[in-house]
Structures are given as C-alpha cells and as structure tokens.
Coordinates of C-alpha atoms and ligand atoms in Angstrom, one line a residue:
X101 CA -52.0 39.9 -33.5
X102 CA -51.9 40.1 -37.3
X103 CA -49.6 37.8 -39.3
X104 CA -47.9 41.1 -40.7
X105 CA -46.6 41.8 -37.1
X106 CA -45.4 38.3 -36.6
X107 CA -41.7 37.8 -36.9
X108 CA -41.7 34.6 -38.9
X109 CA -41.0 33.0 -42.2
X110 CA -43.2 34.6 -44.8
X111 CA -43.8 31.3 -46.7
X112 CA -44.9 29.5 -43.5
X113 CA -47.5 32.4 -42.6
X114 CA -48.9 32.1 -46.0
X115 CA -49.2 28.5 -45.8
X116 CA -51.1 28.7 -42.6
X117 CA -53.5 31.4 -44.2
X118 CA -54.0 29.1 -47.3
X119 CA -54.9 26.1 -45.4
X120 CA -57.3 28.1 -43.2
X121 CA -59.0 29.6 -46.5
X122 CA -59.2 26.1 -47.9
X123 CA -61.0 25.0 -44.8
X124 CA -58.2 22.5 -44.2
X125 CA -56.9 23.8 -40.9
X126 CA -55.7 20.9 -38.9
X127 CA -57.7 20.4 -35.7
X128 CA -54.4 19.9 -33.5
X129 CA -51.2 21.2 -34.4
X130 CA -47.8 21.1 -32.8
X131 CA -45.7 24.4 -33.2
X132 CA -42.1 23.3 -33.0
X133 CA -40.4 26.4 -32.0
X134 CA -36.8 27.6 -31.9
X135 CA -35.5 29.5 -29.0
X136 CA -36.5 33.3 -29.5
X137 CA -39.0 32.7 -32.2
X138 CA -42.2 34.4 -32.4
X139 CA -44.2 31.0 -31.9
X140 CA -47.1 32.4 -29.5
X141 CA -47.5 35.5 -31.8
X142 CA -47.8 33.1 -34.8
X143 CA -50.5 30.7 -33.0
X144 CA -52.4 34.0 -31.9
X145 CA -52.3 35.3 -35.3
X146 CA -53.4 32.2 -36.7
X147 CA -56.6 32.0 -34.3
X148 CA -57.3 35.6 -35.0
X149 CA -57.4 34.8 -38.7
X150 CA -59.7 31.9 -38.3
X151 CA -62.1 33.8 -36.1
X152 CA -61.8 37.1 -38.3
X153 CA -65.2 38.5 -39.7
X154 CA -63.4 39.8 -42.9
X155 CA -60.4 37.8 -43.4
X156 CA -58.3 38.8 -46.7
X157 CA -55.8 36.7 -48.7
X158 CA -52.9 37.6 -46.8
X159 CA -54.2 38.5 -43.3
X160 CA -57.0 39.1 -40.9
X161 CA -58.8 42.5 -41.2
X162 CA -57.4 43.8 -37.8
X163 CA -60.5 45.9 -37.6
X164 CA -63.5 43.7 -36.8
X165 CA -64.6 43.2 -33.2
X166 CA -63.3 39.7 -33.2
X167 CA -59.7 41.0 -34.4
X168 CA -60.0 43.8 -31.7
X169 CA -60.6 41.1 -29.0
X170 CA -57.8 39.0 -30.2
X171 CA -55.4 42.0 -30.0
X172 CA -56.1 42.3 -26.4
X173 CA -55.9 38.6 -26.0
X174 CA -59.4 38.9 -24.6
X175 CA -61.5 37.0 -27.2
X176 CA -64.1 34.7 -25.4
X177 CA -63.1 31.8 -27.7
X178 CA -59.4 32.2 -27.3
X179 CA -58.1 29.9 -24.6
X180 CA -54.7 30.3 -23.3
X181 CA -52.8 27.6 -21.2
X182 CA -49.4 28.0 -19.9
X183 CA -47.1 26.7 -17.1
X184 CA -48.4 27.9 -13.8
X185 CA -47.9 27.5 -10.0
X186 CA -48.9 29.2 -6.6
X187 CA -47.9 32.7 -6.5
X188 CA -48.4 35.7 -4.0
X189 CA -51.8 36.3 -5.4
X190 CA -52.9 32.7 -6.1
X191 CA -52.0 30.6 -3.1
X192 CA -53.8 27.4 -3.8
X193 CA -54.8 25.3 -6.6
X194 CA -53.3 27.6 -9.3
X195 CA -54.4 27.2 -12.9
X196 CA -54.1 29.2 -16.2
X197 CA -57.6 30.9 -15.9
X198 CA -56.6 32.5 -12.5
X199 CA -53.3 33.5 -13.8
X200 CA -54.4 34.8 -17.2
X201 CA -54.5 38.5 -16.5
X202 CA -50.7 38.3 -15.4
X203 CA -49.8 36.3 -18.3
X204 CA -51.6 38.5 -20.9
X205 CA -50.0 41.5 -19.5
X206 CA -46.5 39.9 -19.7
X207 CA -47.1 38.8 -23.4
X208 CA -48.7 42.1 -24.6
X209 CA -45.9 44.1 -22.7
X210 CA -43.3 42.2 -24.4
X211 CA -44.8 42.1 -27.9
X212 CA -45.2 38.3 -27.7
X213 CA -41.3 38.1 -27.3
X214 CA -41.6 35.8 -24.3
X215 CA -40.0 32.7 -22.9
X216 CA -40.3 30.4 -20.0
X217 CA -37.6 32.1 -18.1
X218 CA -39.3 35.5 -18.4
X219 CA -42.6 34.1 -17.5
X220 CA -41.2 32.3 -14.3
X221 CA -39.8 35.4 -13.3
X222 CA -43.1 37.1 -13.6
X223 CA -44.6 34.3 -11.5
X224 CA -41.7 34.4 -9.1
X225 CA -41.7 30.7 -9.7
X226 CA -38.2 30.2 -10.8
X227 CA -37.6 27.3 -8.1
X228 CA -41.2 26.1 -8.2
X229 CA -42.3 23.4 -10.7
X230 CA -44.6 25.4 -12.9
X231 CA -47.0 23.0 -15.1
X232 CA -50.0 23.0 -17.2
X233 CA -51.8 21.0 -14.7
X234 CA -54.9 18.7 -14.3
X235 CA -57.1 21.7 -13.6
X236 CA -56.1 23.3 -16.8
X237 CA -57.0 19.9 -18.8
X238 CA -60.4 19.9 -17.1
X239 CA -60.9 23.4 -18.2
X240 CA -60.1 22.5 -21.7
X241 CA -62.7 19.5 -21.5
X242 CA -65.2 21.9 -20.2
X243 CA -65.0 24.4 -22.8
X244 CA -64.7 21.9 -25.6
X245 CA -68.3 20.6 -24.4
X246 CA -69.8 24.2 -24.9
X247 CA -70.8 26.0 -28.0
X248 CA -68.4 28.7 -29.0
X249 CA -69.3 32.3 -27.9
X250 CA -69.5 33.7 -31.4
X251 CA -70.4 30.5 -33.4
X252 CA -67.0 30.3 -34.9
X253 CA -63.8 28.7 -34.1
X254 CA -62.7 28.0 -30.4
X255 CA -58.8 28.4 -30.4
X256 CA -56.9 26.6 -27.6
X257 CA -53.2 27.5 -27.2
X258 CA -50.9 25.4 -25.0
X259 CA -47.7 27.5 -24.6
X260 CA -44.7 25.5 -23.5
X261 CA -46.6 22.4 -23.7
X262 CA -43.5 20.5 -22.6
X263 CA -44.5 21.3 -19.2
X264 CA -47.8 19.7 -19.3
X265 CA -48.2 17.7 -16.3
X266 CA -47.5 13.9 -17.4
X267 CA -50.5 12.6 -15.3
X268 CA -52.8 15.2 -16.7
X269 CA -51.8 14.6 -20.4
X270 CA -54.0 11.4 -20.8
X271 CA -57.1 13.7 -20.2
X272 CA -56.5 15.4 -23.5
X273 CA -55.8 12.4 -25.8
X274 CA -59.4 11.9 -26.9
X275 CA -60.1 15.6 -27.3
X276 CA -57.0 16.0 -29.6
X277 CA -58.0 12.9 -31.5
X278 CA -61.5 13.7 -32.1
X279 CA -61.9 17.6 -31.4
X280 CA -65.3 19.2 -31.8
X281 CA -65.6 20.5 -35.4
X282 CA -64.8 23.9 -34.9
X283 CA -62.0 23.5 -32.3
X284 CA -58.4 24.2 -33.1
X285 CA -55.6 23.3 -30.8
X286 CA -52.2 24.7 -31.1
X287 CA -49.4 23.2 -29.0
X288 CA -46.2 25.1 -28.8
X289 CA -42.7 23.9 -27.4
X290 CA -39.1 24.3 -28.0
X291 CA -38.5 20.9 -26.4
X292 CA -40.3 18.1 -28.3
X293 CA -38.1 15.4 -26.4
X294 CA -40.1 16.2 -23.3
X295 CA -43.6 15.8 -24.6
X296 CA -45.3 12.4 -24.6
X297 CA -45.5 10.7 -27.9
X298 CA -49.2 9.8 -27.5
X299 CA -49.7 13.8 -27.6
X300 CA -47.4 14.4 -30.5
X301 CA -48.6 11.7 -32.7
X302 CA -52.1 13.3 -32.4
X303 CA -50.9 16.6 -33.8
X304 CA -49.8 17.8 -37.1
X305 CA -46.2 19.1 -37.0
X306 CA -45.3 22.8 -37.8
X307 CA -41.8 23.6 -37.8
X308 CA -41.0 27.2 -37.4
X309 CA -37.9 27.9 -39.0
X310 CA -34.9 29.6 -37.1
X311 CA -35.1 33.3 -37.9
X312 CA -32.5 34.7 -40.2
X313 CA -29.9 37.5 -39.3
X314 CA -31.8 39.8 -42.0
X315 CA -35.1 39.1 -40.4
X316 CA -33.8 39.8 -36.8
X317 CA -31.9 42.9 -38.1
X318 CA -34.8 44.3 -39.7
X319 CA -36.9 43.8 -36.7
X320 CA -34.4 45.5 -34.4
X321 CA -34.3 48.4 -36.5
X322 CA -38.1 48.8 -36.4
X323 CA -38.2 48.3 -32.6
X324 CA -35.1 50.3 -31.6
X325 CA -34.8 53.2 -34.1
X326 CA -31.6 54.5 -32.5
X327 CA -29.8 51.4 -33.7
X328 CA -27.7 51.9 -37.0
X329 CA -28.1 49.4 -39.8
X330 CA -24.6 48.0 -39.1
X331 CA -25.1 47.8 -35.5
X332 CA -28.4 46.0 -36.2
X333 CA -26.7 43.5 -38.4
X334 CA -24.0 42.8 -35.9
X335 CA -26.6 42.1 -33.1
X336 CA -28.4 39.7 -35.5
X337 CA -25.0 37.7 -35.9
X338 CA -24.5 37.5 -32.3
X339 CA -28.1 36.6 -31.6
X340 CA -27.8 33.4 -33.6
X341 CA -31.5 33.3 -34.9
X342 CA -32.9 34.0 -31.1
X343 CA -34.7 37.4 -31.0
X344 CA -35.1 37.4 -27.4
X345 CA -31.4 37.0 -27.4
X346 CA -31.0 40.1 -29.7
X347 CA -33.1 42.1 -27.2
X348 CA -30.7 41.1 -24.3
X349 CA -27.8 42.2 -26.4
X350 CA -29.3 45.5 -27.3
X351 CA -29.9 46.1 -23.7
X352 CA -26.4 44.9 -22.7
X353 CA -24.7 46.6 -25.7
X354 CA -23.4 49.5 -23.8
X355 CA -21.2 47.0 -21.9
X356 CA -20.0 45.1 -25.0
X357 CA -18.8 48.5 -26.5
X358 CA -17.0 49.5 -23.3
X359 CA -15.5 46.0 -22.8
X360 CA -14.1 46.0 -26.6
X361 CA -12.5 49.5 -25.9
X362 CA -10.9 48.2 -22.7
X363 CA -9.7 45.1 -24.6
X364 CA -8.0 47.5 -27.2
X365 CA -6.4 49.6 -24.5
X366 CA -4.9 46.6 -22.7
X367 CA -3.8 44.9 -25.8
X368 CA -2.2 48.2 -27.5
X369 CA -0.3 48.4 -24.2
X370 CA 0.8 44.9 -24.0
X371 CA 2.2 44.9 -27.5
X372 CA 3.9 48.3 -27.1
X373 CA 5.5 47.0 -23.7
X374 CA 6.6 43.8 -25.4
X375 CA 8.4 46.0 -28.0
X376 CA 9.7 48.8 -26.1
X377 CA 10.0 47.5 -22.5
X378 CA 9.2 50.8 -21.0
X379 CA 6.2 51.5 -18.7
X380 CA 5.8 55.1 -19.2
X381 CA 5.8 54.8 -23.0
X382 CA 3.1 52.2 -23.1
X383 CA 0.2 53.9 -21.4
X384 CA 0.3 51.8 -18.3
X385 CA -1.5 54.6 -16.2
X386 CA -4.5 54.3 -18.7
X387 CA -4.5 50.4 -18.4
X388 CA -4.6 50.8 -14.4
X389 CA -7.6 53.2 -14.9
X390 CA -9.2 50.3 -17.0
X391 CA -8.4 47.7 -14.2
X392 CA -9.9 49.9 -11.6
X393 CA -12.9 50.4 -13.7
X394 CA -13.4 46.6 -14.3
X395 CA -12.8 46.0 -10.7
X396 CA -15.4 48.4 -9.7
X397 CA -18.1 46.4 -12.0
X398 CA -18.3 43.2 -10.0
X399 CA -17.3 39.7 -10.8
X400 CA -20.0 39.0 -13.4
X401 CA -18.6 41.7 -15.5
X402 CA -15.1 40.7 -14.9
X403 CA -15.9 37.1 -16.1
X404 CA -17.8 38.5 -19.1
X405 CA -14.7 40.7 -20.0
X406 CA -12.3 38.0 -19.9
X407 CA -14.8 35.9 -22.1
X408 CA -14.6 38.7 -24.6
X409 CA -10.9 38.6 -24.7
X410 CA -11.0 34.7 -25.2
X411 CA -13.5 35.2 -27.8
X412 CA -11.4 37.9 -29.7
X413 CA -8.1 35.8 -29.3
X414 CA -9.8 32.8 -30.8
X415 CA -11.4 35.0 -33.6
X416 CA -7.9 36.3 -34.4
X417 CA -6.5 32.7 -34.5
X418 CA -9.2 31.8 -36.9
X419 CA -8.7 34.7 -39.2
X420 CA -5.1 34.1 -39.2
X421 CA -5.7 30.6 -40.5
X422 CA -7.8 32.2 -43.3
X423 CA -10.9 30.7 -42.5
X424 CA -13.2 33.7 -42.0
X425 CA -16.3 31.6 -43.0
X426 CA -16.3 30.1 -39.5
X427 CA -16.4 33.5 -37.6
X428 CA -19.3 35.3 -36.2
X429 CA -18.0 38.7 -35.3
X430 CA -19.4 42.3 -35.3
X431 CA -18.2 45.2 -37.3
X432 CA -16.7 46.7 -34.5
X433 CA -15.0 43.4 -33.4
X434 CA -13.7 42.9 -36.9
X435 CA -11.8 46.1 -37.1
X436 CA -10.1 45.3 -33.7
X437 CA -9.2 41.8 -35.0
X438 CA -7.7 43.2 -38.2
X439 CA -5.5 45.6 -36.2
X440 CA -4.1 42.5 -34.2
X441 CA -4.3 39.5 -36.7
X442 CA -0.8 40.3 -38.3
X443 CA 0.9 40.7 -34.9
X444 CA -0.4 37.7 -32.9
X445 CA 0.5 34.3 -33.7
X446 CA -0.5 30.9 -32.7
X447 CA 2.2 30.6 -29.9
X448 CA 1.2 33.8 -28.2
X449 CA -2.5 33.2 -28.7
X450 CA -2.3 29.8 -27.1
X451 CA -0.3 31.2 -24.2
X452 CA -2.7 34.2 -23.9
X453 CA -5.8 31.9 -24.0
X454 CA -4.1 29.9 -21.0
X455 CA -3.5 33.0 -19.0
X456 CA -7.2 34.4 -19.5
X457 CA -8.4 30.9 -18.5
X458 CA -6.4 31.2 -15.3
X459 CA -7.8 34.7 -14.6
X460 CA -11.3 33.5 -15.0
X461 CA -10.7 30.6 -12.5
X462 CA -9.2 32.9 -9.9
X463 CA -12.2 35.5 -10.3
X464 CA -14.6 32.7 -9.8
X465 CA -12.7 31.8 -6.6
X466 CA -13.3 35.3 -5.4
X467 CA -9.6 36.3 -5.7
X468 CA -8.7 40.1 -5.4
X469 CA -9.6 41.5 -8.8
X470 CA -7.0 44.3 -8.9
X471 CA -4.3 41.7 -8.2
X472 CA -5.8 39.3 -10.9
X473 CA -5.8 41.8 -13.7
X474 CA -2.4 43.3 -12.8
X475 CA -1.0 39.7 -13.1
X476 CA -3.0 39.1 -16.3
X477 CA -1.3 42.1 -17.9
X478 CA 2.2 41.2 -17.0
X479 CA 1.7 37.5 -17.9
X480 CA 0.3 38.7 -21.3
X481 CA 3.5 40.9 -21.8
X482 CA 5.6 37.9 -20.9
X483 CA 3.8 35.6 -23.4
X484 CA 5.8 37.7 -26.1
X485 CA 9.1 36.7 -24.8
Ligands
ZN591 ZN1 -61.1 40.7 -38.5

C-alpha cells in the first residue's frame, strides 16, 4: 500500500512522511479513525514507507522487495493484530497469527475498506466476543525481543484496539512505553472511549480527519467507472464522510432510484386525486402496480421505502422554510422536492408524516402489506381535505 492509494487527507499523509524522513517517527501512535476512513491503509502505507529501500519525498517506491511484500501484507516485519475468536478452522485458542491468512485476504479483497462488522461476518463471529487477546500480546512481546528480519523497522499494527482484552492490555504497557529502538506500534480505533487510559497515554495521537464529499466522490468515480460525476457526488453527500457507507449505497443504489420513482408515482396520484376526486383520472391502476411490487419486496424494503417517503417529506418542509443549507439530498431527490415544494405545506406534511409513521408501525407488526399501502394511499389523499 502506497500513500498515493490511501484515501485520506493529503496534509496528514505528508506529515507522517516528513516525520519518518526526519527520523522522528513516534514509537507508539494512536490512529483515531472516523467510521469508513482508510485508517488501516494509512497505517500499512506508513509501515511500508519506514521499511522501503528507496523512499522518495512523497511516497515509498512501491518497487523494492520490501514494498512488494508490504503490498501482499506478507513482510516478515509487519505484524498485524486484530479481534479474533474461535472459528470453523480455528476451534481452540484463537489468535491473530492463526487467522492472519483470512484477515489478509479480507483486507486485500476490499482494498483496505474494512470495518469490524465486515470482519466479524468473515469470522462468522457476530455473536461471539472477538478480542485481541493474551496470546496476541505474548506474540507482540516475543517479536519485540527478536531482531527484525531485514534489519529495519518492525511494524506492529493493532486494528480495532478498542477490542484489546482488558486483562491482556497491561502486558503491553512497558513495551509501548519503552519499545525497542526500531519498533513502531500503530494502534487503530474508532472508539477511544473503550480504550484504557494507561494505553492511550503511552501513544501519540494522530487524528484522521473525516473524509470530505469531494474525496469520496473522486474515489467512487475511480473505483466504479459506470457512475456519473453527479451520481458520485450524490452518493458522497449521503455517505456523510463514511466511504464504507458510500460503497453500500452504490450497491443499494438501484433500490434507491426505484423507490424514488415509486414515491413520485404515488404522490403524483395522491395530489391529482385530491384535486379531481376521480380514481380513473389519477393513475390509480399504476399506483396499485407499485403497491404490489413493494409488497413483493419484503418487509425490509417496505420499511426503507416509507423511510424514504419520510425523508422526502422532511426535506420538502425544510426547503419550504427556505433553509436549504440544512439539507442533504441527491440531485434526483432535489428535482422531486422542487416538484412538490410549492404544493405541500406544513399542515399536509405533518399529517402525512404521521400517516407514514403509522404504516411503518403496522409493517413492523407484520400487518398485511397490500392493505397497509392501500390504506396509506387513501389516508394521504384525505390529508388534503
Ligand atoms: Zn520500496
């Protein structure tokens, strides 16, 4: 992993490089990460830079044997520790060493865009307590007492260090305080509140800033060439600084587009109905088709669909009150909002919000979805009277 491929603030990357070049790399650093940031990539890029045979002013060379080993996470002086638990393959006394092949595969396959939930589902350990455990700490101490393989730095990365088992943590204190001269520890977490102060106080804090919408949009376009610039910036807005979330949105995007179309069909009809009072003239047959599609999709989709209606109503209300700065909407949503904003006013929007909330409640109580949506439609019409 080279710095150029890390999705992170450019100034922060350069600062780490400058410290490394000046020989002032802190022995123990705490990377305080935001959800969806590229923190593990940053830590590995940093380790790769320290071990590179021909580092340049702005990045590791990417070509030397050391860089090539780092690219595969297989450098003998790169030690990775991460939450682990028993699995189908490791039935007893699990540790990071035994699960390293699975972890490396997970990280490389996802281009370092990883999080604890994704990793737990690889481990199939969602319901188990995955920790960085006593065996992991013993392994760290063991390596710390040995010379590095290539006479350079030894890099220890503890990912999701908030899951360091509290009884194991004291084993590390002395090492963090007085590490061997060419050892570098990088502790990564999004949840500093769960980390012992005795650990934090022995590390230098590196705050990884939240990703900007522009950074996320740029990366999306690089990784998903089919996405247009407008779509990429839309998704970035919704992802709210979390690139993992952006990836989920890309994957779920088709659903969102469909839901917005369905919202428009229903609301066009509701408003035409409110004006004309004639079912044939308001496309009620198309509305019924929408309802049967929605009913077929299952409860999770139905709930998400109504959540989208609620979000749209709230956004229309906000724009009516001339406070667009408070909104986070996509280009597509904006055009739908513009269509309704002059027509829907506070009284209807609050009534409609109540109606949608009721529908969510009935769906979660496993009510008949065809009935729930038909009722929703006529209640929405009624809210105009
Ligand atoms: Zn190199």
